[in-house]
Amino acid sequence: MPYLLFRGLLHTATACILLLLTACAEAPAQSLASAPTTAPAAPAASPAVTAVVAVASPLLSFEEWRGLLRSDAIAAGIDAELFDRAFAGISLDPKVIAADSSQPEFTRPIWDYIDGALSVTRVAQGRLLKAQHRPTLKAIRSTYAVDHEVLIAIWGLESNFGSNIGEHNVIRSLATLAYDGRRQAFWRSQLLAALQILQAGDNSVQGLIGSWAGAMGQTQFMPTTFNQHAVDFDGDGRRDLWHSAPDALASAAHYLQASGWENGQPWGFEVSLPQGFDYALADPEVRRSLAQWRALGVNSLETVDAHEQSQATLFLPAGHRGPAFLLLNNFRSILKYNNSTAYALAIGLLSDALDGNAGVQAAWPRDDRQLGRSERIELQELLASKGYQPGPADGIIGANTRKAVRAFQQSLGLPADGYPSHELLQQLR
Ligand code: CA
């Protein structure tokens, strides 16, 4: 199953654990493909009705629940005939329920994820496609002011350049999640948005396929994202993210533009840190201008064309033993597309590789043993028992756990990078 996606909004739990990143974010676990995140939009149906259904659905049969949904969908402007066609033969999908409740013990280290994202094959194919689609990419840049490389990189990681778009019936997946999953109101709004896509004629009932979590097409847009950002760029009258590369690339550009993309500016770049550097500065909450970072001895490894006054944060994805990056505004735009620092870093590095860059220069700490989920929970429990405040013991390394780790490191005079290493767990024990 190539589309086990771990979405930020509902899988923050799965997500943050995956790569133990400094920013609490989700990350693709079993596939490089991942769905863009979408703010949980208000359901199209009236809030009162939604509230009743959201609370009552465990007590209702699927058929009873579907009946209530049908009334709400019709009230929201969906044709009854279309609703019935879309739901013909639809039953709950046990695979979707299993994927939604999956909490894997072990996850890939970030260097494995980056290696996969920047495989020789992917970079070569991306360069070829960038050349092939140059006229389209130029037209997209004229319209949306988004660089070529980042669009090709998103295309590559979301769907392997359109070759992996998922094969789940989106209505069935979303109905399963809206009826049975966590965050039912969110899924319900996605389901109604999917019906609106059918109603708009962008795809047929049979053609509406995607990931198990309802992410669709070559850009893996969730339905609400689709309705906000998908565009018909090839002019055939349909927003066809499943079959049209121009539509997919332009839709990604439209989304990035709305997320504040600055054309021609880097996403960030690798840096070196001076001896005795205060690692506590490597925190998403600590922002400095590039000029200020340079004054602290943080230097880019290569010539970088970025504004001196641009605000940047310092990112150590594998702690102080691994590579360091300064992250700029465009990195935050990629995070709006998919709220995973590992994903955004992979997109940035792949964009650079498509532009001929050699890749990460510092070595990853590949000998580091990653903490499993139960070990992360133990780490949080031990930190709490020693008077730190890591937040709930849920195995998710978020901002609170990172702060607690940092404080514990400082108490021992260790580099305070906030990174929960196996060595640190042993010291806590
Ligand atoms: Ca089109």
Coordinates of C-alpha atoms and ligand atoms in Angstrom, one line a residue:
M1 CA 0.0 0.0 0.0
P2 CA 2.0 2.9 -1.2
Y3 CA -0.2 5.6 0.3
L4 CA 0.1 5.3 4.1
L5 CA 0.0 8.9 4.7
F6 CA 0.5 10.5 8.0
R7 CA -1.2 13.8 8.0
G8 CA -0.3 16.6 10.3
L9 CA -3.7 17.6 11.5
L10 CA -4.9 14.3 12.7
H11 CA -1.7 12.5 12.9
T12 CA 0.3 14.9 15.0
A13 CA 0.7 12.0 17.3
T14 CA 2.1 9.7 14.7
A15 CA 3.8 12.6 13.1
C16 CA 6.0 14.2 15.7
I17 CA 7.3 11.0 16.8
L18 CA 8.6 10.0 13.5
L19 CA 11.8 12.0 13.1
L20 CA 12.2 13.7 16.5
L21 CA 12.4 17.0 14.9
T22 CA 12.9 20.3 16.5
A23 CA 9.6 21.6 15.3
C24 CA 6.6 19.4 16.1
A25 CA 5.4 18.3 12.8
E26 CA 4.3 15.4 10.9
A27 CA 6.3 13.4 8.5
P28 CA 5.6 10.8 5.9
A29 CA 6.4 7.4 7.5
Q30 CA 6.1 4.6 5.1
S31 CA 6.1 6.5 1.9
L32 CA 7.6 9.7 0.6
A33 CA 4.3 10.7 -0.6
S34 CA 2.3 12.8 1.8
A35 CA -0.7 15.0 1.8
P36 CA -0.7 18.7 2.0
T37 CA -2.2 19.9 5.2
T38 CA -5.3 21.9 5.3
A39 CA -6.7 24.1 8.0
P40 CA -9.7 22.4 9.4
A41 CA -12.3 24.4 7.6
A42 CA -15.8 24.9 9.0
P43 CA -18.0 22.2 7.7
A44 CA -20.3 23.3 4.9
A45 CA -23.3 22.1 6.9
S46 CA -24.8 24.2 9.7
P47 CA -22.7 23.9 12.9
A48 CA -25.7 22.8 14.9
V49 CA -26.4 19.8 12.7
T50 CA -22.7 19.0 12.5
A51 CA -22.4 19.0 16.3
V52 CA -25.3 16.6 16.6
V53 CA -23.9 14.2 14.0
A54 CA -20.3 14.4 15.4
V55 CA -21.4 13.4 18.8
A56 CA -24.1 10.9 17.8
S57 CA -22.3 9.0 15.1
P58 CA -20.9 6.2 17.2
L59 CA -24.4 5.4 18.3
L60 CA -25.7 5.5 14.7
S61 CA -25.4 2.8 12.2
F62 CA -23.4 3.8 9.1
E63 CA -26.7 3.9 7.1
E64 CA -28.3 6.2 9.6
W65 CA -25.3 8.4 9.7
R66 CA -25.2 8.5 5.9
G67 CA -28.9 9.6 5.9
L68 CA -28.1 12.6 8.1
L69 CA -25.1 13.4 6.0
R70 CA -27.3 13.3 2.9
S71 CA -29.6 15.9 4.3
D72 CA -26.7 18.2 5.2
A73 CA -25.1 17.7 1.8
I74 CA -28.3 18.5 0.0
A75 CA -28.7 21.6 2.2
A76 CA -25.2 22.6 1.3
G77 CA -26.1 22.5 -2.4
I78 CA -25.1 18.9 -3.5
D79 CA -27.6 17.3 -5.8
A80 CA -29.4 14.3 -4.2
E81 CA -28.8 12.3 -7.4
L82 CA -25.1 13.0 -7.2
F83 CA -24.9 12.1 -3.5
D84 CA -26.7 8.8 -4.2
R85 CA -24.4 7.9 -7.1
A86 CA -21.3 8.9 -5.0
F87 CA -22.4 6.7 -2.1
A88 CA -23.7 3.7 -4.2
G89 CA -22.2 0.6 -2.7
I90 CA -20.0 2.5 -0.2
S91 CA -19.2 0.7 2.9
L92 CA -16.7 1.3 5.7
D93 CA -13.1 0.5 4.8
P94 CA -11.3 -1.5 7.5
K95 CA -7.9 -0.7 5.9
V96 CA -8.6 3.0 6.4
I97 CA -9.6 2.5 10.0
A98 CA -6.4 0.4 10.6
A99 CA -4.2 3.1 8.9
D100 CA -5.8 5.8 11.0
S101 CA -5.2 4.1 14.3
S102 CA -1.7 2.9 13.4
Q103 CA 1.0 4.0 15.9
P104 CA 4.3 2.5 14.8
E105 CA 6.9 1.9 17.4
F106 CA 9.8 2.5 15.1
T107 CA 10.2 5.2 12.4
R108 CA 12.8 6.2 9.9
P109 CA 15.6 8.5 10.9
I110 CA 15.6 11.7 9.0
W111 CA 18.8 10.9 7.1
D112 CA 17.1 7.8 5.6
Y113 CA 14.1 9.9 4.7
I114 CA 16.3 12.5 3.0
D115 CA 18.3 9.9 1.2
G116 CA 15.1 8.4 -0.2
A117 CA 13.7 11.8 -1.2
L118 CA 16.9 12.7 -3.0
S119 CA 17.6 9.4 -4.6
V120 CA 19.7 9.5 -7.8
T121 CA 16.7 8.3 -9.8
R122 CA 14.4 11.0 -8.4
V123 CA 16.9 13.8 -9.0
A124 CA 17.6 12.6 -12.5
Q125 CA 13.9 12.3 -13.4
G126 CA 13.2 15.7 -11.8
R127 CA 15.9 17.4 -13.9
L128 CA 14.5 15.8 -17.1
L129 CA 10.9 16.8 -16.3
K130 CA 12.0 20.3 -15.3
A131 CA 13.5 20.7 -18.8
Q132 CA 10.5 19.0 -20.5
H133 CA 8.0 21.3 -18.8
R134 CA 10.0 24.5 -19.1
P135 CA 7.4 26.4 -21.1
T136 CA 4.6 25.5 -18.6
L137 CA 6.8 26.3 -15.6
K138 CA 7.7 29.7 -17.1
A139 CA 4.0 30.4 -17.7
I140 CA 3.3 29.3 -14.1
R141 CA 6.0 31.6 -12.8
S142 CA 4.6 34.5 -14.7
T143 CA 1.2 33.9 -13.1
Y144 CA 2.1 32.9 -9.6
A145 CA 5.7 34.0 -9.0
V146 CA 6.9 30.6 -7.8
D147 CA 10.2 29.1 -8.8
H148 CA 10.4 26.0 -11.1
E149 CA 12.5 23.8 -8.8
V150 CA 10.2 23.8 -5.8
L151 CA 7.2 22.8 -7.9
I152 CA 9.1 19.9 -9.5
A153 CA 10.3 18.9 -6.0
I154 CA 6.7 18.9 -4.6
W155 CA 5.5 16.9 -7.6
G156 CA 8.3 14.4 -7.0
L157 CA 7.7 13.9 -3.3
E158 CA 3.9 14.0 -3.4
S159 CA 3.3 11.5 -6.2
N160 CA 6.6 10.5 -7.6
F161 CA 5.9 12.9 -10.5
G162 CA 2.4 11.8 -10.9
S163 CA 3.0 8.1 -11.0
N164 CA 1.7 7.4 -7.5
I165 CA -1.6 9.1 -6.9
G166 CA -3.3 6.5 -4.7
E167 CA -6.1 4.2 -5.6
H168 CA -8.6 4.6 -2.8
N169 CA -12.1 5.7 -3.4
V170 CA -11.9 9.1 -1.8
I171 CA -15.6 9.2 -0.9
R172 CA -15.3 5.8 0.9
S173 CA -12.1 6.8 2.7
L174 CA -13.5 10.1 3.9
A175 CA -16.9 8.5 4.8
T176 CA -15.0 5.9 6.9
L177 CA -13.0 8.6 8.7
A178 CA -15.9 10.9 9.2
Y179 CA -18.0 8.1 10.6
D180 CA -15.4 6.1 12.6
G181 CA -12.2 8.1 12.8
R182 CA -10.8 10.6 15.2
R183 CA -11.5 14.3 14.4
Q184 CA -14.8 13.5 12.8
A185 CA -15.8 17.1 12.2
F186 CA -12.6 17.6 10.1
W187 CA -13.2 14.5 8.0
R188 CA -16.8 15.5 7.5
S189 CA -15.8 18.8 6.1
Q190 CA -13.4 17.1 3.8
L191 CA -16.1 14.7 2.7
L192 CA -18.5 17.5 1.9
A193 CA -15.7 19.3 0.0
A194 CA -15.1 16.1 -2.0
L195 CA -18.8 16.1 -3.0
Q196 CA -18.5 19.7 -4.0
I197 CA -15.6 18.7 -6.3
L198 CA -17.8 16.1 -8.0
Q199 CA -20.6 18.7 -8.2
A200 CA -18.3 21.1 -9.9
G201 CA -17.5 18.5 -12.5
D202 CA -13.7 18.4 -12.0
N203 CA -13.9 14.6 -11.8
S204 CA -16.3 11.7 -12.1
V205 CA -17.5 9.5 -9.2
Q206 CA -15.3 6.7 -10.5
G207 CA -12.3 9.0 -11.0
L208 CA -12.2 10.5 -7.6
I209 CA -9.3 8.4 -6.2
G210 CA -6.6 9.3 -3.8
S211 CA -4.7 8.2 -0.7
W212 CA -6.3 6.3 2.2
A213 CA -6.7 9.7 3.9
G214 CA -8.4 11.4 0.9
A215 CA -5.4 13.3 -0.5
M216 CA -5.9 13.6 -4.3
G217 CA -4.0 13.8 -7.5
Q218 CA -0.4 14.6 -8.4
T219 CA -0.2 17.3 -5.7
Q220 CA -2.1 15.2 -3.1
F221 CA -4.4 18.0 -2.2
M222 CA -7.1 17.4 0.5
P223 CA -10.6 18.3 -0.8
T224 CA -10.8 21.6 1.0
T225 CA -7.3 22.5 -0.3
F226 CA -8.4 21.5 -3.7
N227 CA -11.5 23.8 -3.6
Q228 CA -9.3 26.7 -2.4
H229 CA -6.2 26.3 -4.5
A230 CA -6.6 23.9 -7.5
V231 CA -6.6 25.7 -10.8
D232 CA -7.3 24.7 -14.4
F233 CA -4.1 25.7 -16.1
D234 CA -4.3 23.8 -19.3
G235 CA -7.6 25.4 -20.2
D236 CA -9.8 22.3 -20.6
G237 CA -12.4 23.6 -18.1
R238 CA -11.6 21.1 -15.4
R239 CA -9.2 21.3 -12.4
D240 CA -7.7 17.9 -13.2
L241 CA -4.9 17.2 -10.6
W242 CA -5.1 13.5 -11.5
H243 CA -4.2 13.6 -15.2
S244 CA -2.9 17.1 -16.0
A245 CA 0.7 18.0 -15.1
P246 CA 0.1 21.7 -15.9
D247 CA -3.0 21.8 -13.6
A248 CA -1.0 20.0 -10.9
L249 CA 2.1 22.2 -11.1
A250 CA 0.1 25.4 -11.3
S251 CA -2.2 24.4 -8.4
A252 CA 0.9 23.7 -6.2
A253 CA 2.2 27.2 -7.3
H254 CA -1.1 28.8 -6.4
Y255 CA -1.0 27.2 -3.0
L256 CA 2.6 28.3 -2.4
Q257 CA 1.8 31.8 -3.5
A258 CA -1.1 31.9 -1.0
S259 CA 1.4 30.7 1.6
G260 CA 3.7 33.6 1.1
W261 CA 6.3 32.2 -1.3
E262 CA 9.1 34.7 -2.2
N263 CA 10.2 34.0 -5.8
G264 CA 13.9 33.8 -6.3
Q265 CA 14.7 33.6 -2.5
P266 CA 16.2 30.4 -1.0
W267 CA 14.2 28.2 1.4
G268 CA 17.3 28.2 3.6
F269 CA 20.9 26.8 3.4
E270 CA 23.4 24.7 5.3
V271 CA 25.6 26.5 7.7
S272 CA 28.6 25.8 10.0
L273 CA 28.6 26.7 13.6
P274 CA 31.5 28.0 15.6
Q275 CA 33.2 26.2 18.5
G276 CA 31.4 26.6 21.8
F277 CA 28.1 27.6 20.0
D278 CA 25.1 28.0 22.3
Y279 CA 22.8 25.3 20.9
A280 CA 19.8 26.7 22.7
L281 CA 19.6 29.2 19.8
A282 CA 18.6 26.3 17.5
D283 CA 14.9 26.7 18.4
P284 CA 12.0 27.6 16.1
E285 CA 11.1 30.4 18.5
V286 CA 14.5 32.1 18.1
R287 CA 14.5 34.3 15.0
R288 CA 17.5 36.4 13.9
S289 CA 18.4 38.3 10.7
L290 CA 21.0 36.7 8.5
A291 CA 23.4 39.5 9.5
Q292 CA 22.8 38.7 13.2
W293 CA 23.4 35.0 12.6
R294 CA 26.7 35.8 10.8
A295 CA 27.8 38.0 13.8
L296 CA 27.2 34.9 16.0
G297 CA 29.6 32.9 13.7
V298 CA 26.9 31.0 11.8
N299 CA 28.3 30.9 8.3
S300 CA 26.8 29.5 5.1
L301 CA 28.8 26.7 3.4
E302 CA 28.3 28.2 0.0
T303 CA 27.5 31.7 -1.5
V304 CA 23.9 32.5 -0.8
D305 CA 21.8 35.1 -2.5
A306 CA 19.4 36.3 0.2
H307 CA 18.5 39.6 1.8
E308 CA 20.7 40.4 4.8
Q309 CA 17.7 41.4 6.9
S310 CA 15.7 38.2 6.2
Q311 CA 14.7 36.5 9.4
A312 CA 15.9 33.0 9.9
T313 CA 15.8 30.2 12.4
L314 CA 18.5 27.7 13.1
F315 CA 17.5 24.0 12.5
L316 CA 19.5 21.0 13.7
P317 CA 17.3 18.1 12.4
A318 CA 19.6 15.5 14.0
G319 CA 20.9 17.4 17.0
H320 CA 24.3 19.0 17.4
R321 CA 26.1 16.0 15.9
G322 CA 24.4 16.5 12.5
P323 CA 24.1 19.2 9.9
A324 CA 22.8 22.7 10.6
F325 CA 20.6 24.8 8.5
L326 CA 19.3 28.4 8.5
L327 CA 15.6 28.4 7.5
L328 CA 14.0 31.4 5.7
N329 CA 10.5 32.4 4.9
N330 CA 10.1 30.0 2.0
F331 CA 10.7 27.1 4.3
R332 CA 7.7 28.3 6.3
S333 CA 5.7 28.4 3.1
I334 CA 6.5 24.8 2.4
L335 CA 5.4 23.9 5.9
K336 CA 2.0 25.4 5.1
Y337 CA 1.8 22.9 2.2
N338 CA 2.7 20.1 4.5
N339 CA 3.5 20.7 8.2
S340 CA 6.5 18.5 8.5
T341 CA 10.0 19.9 8.9
A342 CA 11.5 16.7 7.4
Y343 CA 9.2 17.1 4.4
A344 CA 10.1 20.8 4.0
L345 CA 13.8 20.1 4.3
A346 CA 13.5 17.3 1.7
I347 CA 11.7 19.7 -0.6
G348 CA 14.3 22.4 -0.1
L349 CA 17.2 20.0 -0.6
L350 CA 15.6 18.4 -3.7
S351 CA 14.9 21.8 -5.2
D352 CA 18.6 22.6 -4.7
A353 CA 19.6 19.3 -6.3
L354 CA 17.4 20.0 -9.3
D355 CA 19.4 23.2 -9.6
G356 CA 22.7 21.3 -9.6
N357 CA 23.6 21.6 -5.9
A358 CA 25.6 18.8 -4.4
G359 CA 23.5 18.2 -1.3
V360 CA 24.1 18.1 2.5
Q361 CA 27.8 18.5 3.2
A362 CA 28.0 17.7 7.0
A363 CA 27.7 14.1 8.0
W364 CA 24.5 12.8 9.6
P365 CA 25.0 10.9 12.9
R366 CA 24.0 7.6 11.2
D367 CA 25.3 5.7 14.3
D368 CA 22.7 7.4 16.5
R369 CA 20.1 4.9 17.7
Q370 CA 16.6 6.4 17.3
L371 CA 14.2 6.2 20.2
G372 CA 11.2 4.1 19.7
R373 CA 7.7 5.2 20.7
S374 CA 7.8 3.5 24.1
E375 CA 11.3 5.0 24.8
R376 CA 10.1 8.4 24.0
I377 CA 7.2 8.0 26.4
E378 CA 9.7 6.8 29.0
L379 CA 11.9 9.8 28.3
Q380 CA 8.9 12.1 29.0
E381 CA 8.0 10.2 32.1
L382 CA 11.5 10.4 33.5
L383 CA 11.8 14.1 32.7
A384 CA 8.5 14.8 34.5
S385 CA 9.6 12.7 37.5
K386 CA 12.7 14.9 37.7
G387 CA 10.6 18.1 37.8
Y388 CA 10.8 19.1 34.2
Q389 CA 7.6 19.8 32.2
P390 CA 7.7 17.8 29.0
G391 CA 3.9 17.8 28.5
P392 CA 1.8 14.6 28.3
A393 CA 3.7 11.4 28.0
D394 CA 2.5 10.6 24.5
G395 CA 5.7 9.8 22.7
I396 CA 5.5 13.1 20.7
I397 CA 8.5 15.2 20.8
G398 CA 7.0 18.7 20.6
A399 CA 8.0 22.1 21.9
N400 CA 7.5 21.3 25.6
T401 CA 9.4 18.0 25.5
R402 CA 12.2 19.8 23.6
K403 CA 12.4 22.5 26.2
A404 CA 12.5 19.9 29.0
V405 CA 15.3 18.0 27.2
R406 CA 17.2 21.3 26.8
A407 CA 16.8 22.2 30.5
F408 CA 18.0 18.7 31.5
Q409 CA 21.0 19.0 29.1
Q410 CA 21.9 22.4 30.6
S411 CA 21.8 21.0 34.1
L412 CA 24.4 18.4 33.1
G413 CA 26.5 20.9 31.1
L414 CA 25.8 19.1 27.8
P415 CA 25.2 20.7 24.4
A416 CA 21.6 22.0 24.8
D417 CA 20.3 21.0 21.4
G418 CA 16.9 19.7 22.7
Y419 CA 17.5 16.5 20.8
P420 CA 16.2 13.4 22.5
S421 CA 19.1 11.0 21.9
H422 CA 19.4 7.4 23.2
E423 CA 22.4 8.6 25.3
L424 CA 20.2 11.2 26.9
L425 CA 17.6 8.6 27.8
Q426 CA 20.3 6.5 29.5
Q427 CA 21.4 9.5 31.5
L428 CA 17.9 10.1 32.6
R429 CA 17.6 6.4 33.7
Ligands
CA1 CA -7.5 21.4 -16.8

